[in-house]
CSV table of C-alpha atoms in Angstrom, one decimal:
chain,number,residue,atom,x,y,z
T,1,MET,CA,-28.9,31.7,-39.3
T,2,VAL,CA,-31.8,33.2,-41.3
T,3,GLU,CA,-29.6,33.5,-44.4
T,4,VAL,CA,-28.4,29.9,-44.1
T,5,ARG,CA,-32.0,28.7,-43.6
T,6,ASN,CA,-33.3,30.7,-46.6
T,7,SER,CA,-30.5,29.3,-48.7
T,8,LEU,CA,-31.4,25.8,-47.8
T,9,LEU,CA,-35.0,26.4,-48.5
T,10,ALA,CA,-34.1,27.9,-51.9
T,11,GLN,CA,-32.3,24.7,-52.8
T,12,GLY,CA,-35.4,22.6,-51.9
T,13,LEU,CA,-33.8,21.4,-48.6
T,14,ILE,CA,-36.1,21.5,-45.5
T,15,ASP,CA,-34.8,21.6,-42.0
T,16,ALA,CA,-36.5,20.0,-39.0
T,17,ALA,CA,-38.2,23.2,-37.9
T,18,GLU,CA,-39.8,23.6,-41.4
T,19,VAL,CA,-41.0,20.0,-41.4
T,20,ILE,CA,-42.7,20.6,-38.0
T,21,GLY,CA,-44.2,23.8,-39.4
T,22,ILE,CA,-45.6,22.0,-42.5
T,23,ALA,CA,-47.1,19.3,-40.3
T,24,THR,CA,-48.7,21.9,-38.0
T,25,ARG,CA,-50.3,23.7,-41.0
T,26,LEU,CA,-51.6,20.4,-42.4
T,27,ALA,CA,-53.1,19.4,-39.0
T,28,THR,CA,-54.9,22.7,-38.6
T,29,THR,CA,-56.0,23.6,-42.1
T,30,ASP,CA,-56.1,20.5,-44.3
T,31,PRO,CA,-59.6,19.0,-44.1
T,32,THR,CA,-58.4,15.7,-45.5
T,33,VAL,CA,-56.2,15.1,-42.4
T,34,THR,CA,-58.1,13.1,-39.9
T,35,SER,CA,-57.1,12.3,-36.3
T,36,SER,CA,-57.6,9.3,-34.0
T,37,PRO,CA,-57.5,9.2,-30.2
T,38,LEU,CA,-54.1,10.4,-29.1
T,39,VAL,CA,-51.9,9.1,-26.3
T,40,LEU,CA,-49.0,11.5,-25.6
T,41,VAL,CA,-46.2,10.4,-23.3
T,42,VAL,CA,-44.2,13.3,-21.8
T,43,THR,CA,-41.1,12.0,-20.1
T,44,GLN,CA,-39.0,15.1,-20.4
T,45,GLN,CA,-39.2,18.7,-21.4
T,46,PHE,CA,-39.7,19.0,-25.1
T,47,ASN,CA,-38.4,21.4,-27.7
T,48,PRO,CA,-40.5,24.7,-27.6
T,49,SER,CA,-40.6,24.6,-31.4
T,50,HIS,CA,-42.8,21.5,-31.2
T,51,VAL,CA,-45.5,23.1,-29.0
T,52,ALA,CA,-47.7,24.4,-31.8
T,53,PHE,CA,-47.6,21.0,-33.6
T,54,LEU,CA,-48.5,19.1,-30.4
T,55,GLN,CA,-51.3,21.6,-29.6
T,56,ALA,CA,-52.7,21.1,-33.1
T,57,MET,CA,-52.6,17.3,-32.6
T,58,VAL,CA,-54.4,17.6,-29.2
T,59,ALA,CA,-57.0,20.0,-30.6
T,60,SER,CA,-57.9,17.7,-33.5
T,61,ALA,CA,-57.9,14.4,-31.6
T,62,PRO,CA,-61.4,13.3,-30.3
T,63,THR,CA,-59.8,12.1,-27.1
T,64,THR,CA,-56.4,12.8,-25.7
T,65,VAL,CA,-54.6,11.1,-22.8
T,66,ILE,CA,-51.4,12.7,-21.6
T,67,ILE,CA,-49.1,10.6,-19.5
T,68,ALA,CA,-46.5,12.7,-17.7
T,69,ALA,CA,-43.5,11.7,-15.6
T,70,THR,CA,-43.3,13.2,-12.2
T,71,THR,CA,-40.3,14.7,-10.4
T,72,ARG,CA,-39.5,16.7,-7.3
T,73,ASP,CA,-37.0,18.8,-9.2
T,74,PRO,CA,-38.8,21.9,-10.4
T,75,GLU,CA,-36.3,22.5,-13.1
T,76,ALA,CA,-37.0,19.1,-14.7
T,77,SER,CA,-40.7,19.2,-14.2
T,78,VAL,CA,-43.0,18.8,-17.2
T,79,ALA,CA,-46.1,20.3,-15.5
T,80,ASP,CA,-45.8,23.5,-17.5
T,81,HIS,CA,-45.5,21.6,-20.7
T,82,VAL,CA,-48.6,19.6,-20.0
T,83,ASP,CA,-50.5,22.7,-19.1
T,84,ARG,CA,-49.7,24.3,-22.4
T,85,LEU,CA,-50.8,21.2,-24.3
T,86,ALA,CA,-54.0,20.3,-22.4
T,87,GLY,CA,-55.2,23.8,-21.4
T,88,SER,CA,-57.7,24.2,-18.6
T,89,GLU,CA,-60.3,21.6,-19.8
T,90,ARG,CA,-58.8,18.4,-18.5
T,91,THR,CA,-59.2,15.8,-15.9
T,92,THR,CA,-56.1,14.8,-13.9
T,93,ARG,CA,-55.4,11.5,-12.3
T,94,ASP,CA,-52.3,11.2,-10.1
T,95,ARG,CA,-52.5,7.4,-10.1
T,96,PRO,CA,-54.1,5.7,-13.1
T,97,GLU,CA,-56.8,3.2,-12.2
T,98,ALA,CA,-56.0,-0.5,-12.7
T,99,ASN,CA,-57.7,-2.2,-15.6
T,100,ASP,CA,-60.8,-4.1,-14.6
T,101,SER,CA,-59.7,-7.8,-14.7
T,102,SER,CA,-62.6,-9.2,-12.8
T,103,GLY,CA,-63.3,-11.5,-15.8
T,104,VAL,CA,-59.8,-13.1,-15.6
T,105,VAL,CA,-59.3,-15.6,-12.8
T,106,PRO,CA,-55.6,-16.5,-12.2
T,107,THR,CA,-54.9,-20.2,-11.9
T,108,VAL,CA,-51.9,-21.8,-10.2
T,109,VAL,CA,-51.1,-25.3,-11.2
T,110,SER,CA,-48.5,-27.5,-9.5
T,111,CYS,CA,-46.7,-30.1,-11.8
T,112,PRO,CA,-44.5,-32.9,-10.5
T,113,ASP,CA,-41.9,-32.5,-13.2
T,114,HIS,CA,-40.8,-30.7,-16.3
T,115,ASP,CA,-42.5,-33.1,-18.7
T,116,GLU,CA,-45.9,-32.6,-17.0
T,117,GLU,CA,-45.4,-28.8,-17.1
T,118,VAL,CA,-45.1,-29.0,-20.9
T,119,ARG,CA,-48.1,-31.3,-21.2
T,120,GLU,CA,-50.2,-28.9,-19.1
T,121,VAL,CA,-49.2,-25.9,-21.2
T,122,THR,CA,-50.2,-27.8,-24.3
T,123,ARG,CA,-53.5,-28.9,-22.9
T,124,ARG,CA,-54.3,-25.3,-21.8
T,125,VAL,CA,-53.3,-23.8,-25.2
T,126,VAL,CA,-55.4,-26.4,-27.1
T,127,ALA,CA,-58.4,-25.7,-24.7
T,128,LEU,CA,-58.2,-22.0,-25.3
T,129,LEU,CA,-58.1,-22.5,-29.1
T,130,GLU,CA,-61.1,-24.8,-29.0
T,131,ALA,CA,-62.9,-22.2,-26.9
T,132,GLY,CA,-62.5,-19.7,-29.7
T,133,VAL,CA,-59.6,-17.6,-28.4
T,134,VAL,CA,-57.6,-16.2,-31.3
T,135,ALA,CA,-54.1,-17.8,-31.4
T,136,ASP,CA,-52.4,-14.4,-31.5
T,137,ARG,CA,-53.9,-13.7,-28.1
T,138,ILE,CA,-52.2,-16.7,-26.5
T,139,ALA,CA,-48.6,-16.4,-25.1
T,140,VAL,CA,-46.4,-18.8,-23.2
T,141,PHE,CA,-43.6,-17.4,-21.0
T,142,TYR,CA,-40.8,-19.6,-19.8
T,143,PRO,CA,-37.2,-19.1,-18.4
T,144,PRO,CA,-34.7,-18.3,-21.2
T,145,ALA,CA,-32.4,-21.0,-19.8
T,146,GLY,CA,-33.4,-24.7,-19.6
T,147,PRO,CA,-35.2,-27.2,-21.7
T,148,HIS,CA,-38.6,-25.4,-21.8
T,149,ARG,CA,-38.2,-23.8,-25.2
T,150,ALA,CA,-37.6,-26.8,-27.4
T,151,ALA,CA,-39.9,-29.1,-25.3
T,152,ILE,CA,-42.9,-26.7,-25.6
T,153,ALA,CA,-42.4,-26.2,-29.3
T,154,ALA,CA,-42.2,-30.0,-29.9
T,155,SER,CA,-45.3,-30.6,-27.7
T,156,LEU,CA,-47.3,-27.9,-29.5
T,157,GLY,CA,-46.2,-29.2,-32.9
T,158,ALA,CA,-47.3,-32.7,-32.0
T,159,ALA,CA,-50.7,-31.3,-31.1
T,160,GLY,CA,-50.9,-29.5,-34.4
T,161,VAL,CA,-50.5,-26.0,-33.0
T,162,ALA,CA,-48.2,-23.7,-34.9
T,163,ALA,CA,-46.0,-21.7,-32.5
T,164,ARG,CA,-44.1,-18.5,-33.2
T,165,GLY,CA,-41.0,-17.3,-31.3
T,166,GLN,CA,-37.5,-18.4,-30.6
T,167,VAL,CA,-37.5,-22.2,-30.6
T,168,THR,CA,-33.8,-22.8,-31.4
T,169,PRO,CA,-31.0,-22.3,-28.9
T,170,PRO,CA,-28.6,-19.4,-29.5
T,171,LEU,CA,-25.5,-20.1,-31.5
T,172,HIS,CA,-23.1,-19.5,-28.7
T,173,GLY,CA,-24.6,-22.3,-26.6
T,174,SER,CA,-24.9,-24.9,-29.5
T,175,VAL,CA,-22.4,-27.4,-30.8
T,176,ALA,CA,-22.2,-25.5,-34.0
T,177,GLY,CA,-21.3,-22.3,-32.1
T,178,GLN,CA,-18.5,-24.1,-30.2
T,179,VAL,CA,-17.0,-25.5,-33.4
T,180,LEU,CA,-17.2,-22.1,-35.1
T,181,ARG,CA,-15.5,-20.4,-32.2
T,182,ALA,CA,-12.7,-23.0,-32.3
T,183,LEU,CA,-12.3,-22.7,-36.0
T,184,LEU,CA,-12.0,-18.9,-35.7
T,185,ALA,CA,-9.4,-19.4,-33.0
T,186,LEU,CA,-7.4,-21.5,-35.5
T,187,VAL,CA,-7.5,-18.7,-38.0
T,188,SER,CA,-6.4,-16.0,-35.5
T,189,GLY,CA,-4.1,-18.1,-33.3
T,190,GLY,CA,-2.5,-20.6,-35.7
T,191,LEU,CA,-2.8,-24.4,-35.7
T,192,ASP,CA,-2.8,-24.9,-31.9
T,193,ARG,CA,-2.9,-28.6,-31.0
T,194,ARG,CA,-5.3,-28.0,-28.1
T,195,THR,CA,-7.8,-26.3,-30.4
T,196,LEU,CA,-7.7,-29.1,-32.9
T,197,VAL,CA,-8.3,-31.6,-30.1
T,198,GLU,CA,-11.3,-29.5,-28.9
T,199,ILE,CA,-12.8,-29.4,-32.4
T,200,SER,CA,-12.4,-33.2,-32.7
T,201,ARG,CA,-14.2,-33.6,-29.4
T,202,VAL,CA,-17.2,-31.4,-29.9
T,203,ALA,CA,-17.8,-31.6,-33.7
T,204,PRO,CA,-20.8,-33.5,-34.7
T,205,PHE,CA,-20.0,-37.2,-35.3
T,206,GLY,CA,-16.6,-36.5,-33.8
T,207,HIS,CA,-14.7,-38.8,-31.4
T,208,ASP,CA,-13.4,-38.4,-27.9
T,209,VAL,CA,-9.8,-37.5,-27.8
T,210,ASP,CA,-7.6,-38.3,-24.8
T,211,SER,CA,-5.0,-36.0,-23.3
T,212,ALA,CA,-2.3,-37.7,-25.5
T,213,GLY,CA,-4.2,-36.8,-28.6
T,214,MET,CA,-5.2,-40.4,-29.3
T,215,VAL,CA,-8.7,-41.3,-30.5
């Protein structure tokens, strides 16, 4: 293995271990490398070759938060890994405290129908914008199925509010999707009369066709 690795390095090729080694040296010796607060999520036991790099990151970070998964299986525990990274100077919280949301008051609004729901959403979005809330901080969640998506987009557009997100139905549920699926069936299955009738029925500006194939 040593000979193979040296051969790769001689050709200018670097393996994963060497990349980690270079990053570790830069993190510990290069004064131009700066670090920000670090959040390290440990969900499983990591590769021992990464320990030095992670320790260097933790040592250079002004603040480090380590989030570790818990398990009753000692063989799968990450406690030893966390100890090696954090050392003895640490504060442990078994259950993180909830964020202080005292400034946010939940509001439940009852609307008589779907149209009023959409109007209420639009009114609230406009009110937030007028109050100075940044648009990127406003989100509207709705069921994936149903008329909410297009109705909300149309209502916000009428109010002069640009909305981002999926505002068109997926292809498989649209008329174009049904026609495309039928056309592909013609290519793969031949000119089946029933498929032609289905295309005539669902295609835009098409006509209803009866069971006898008459328009």
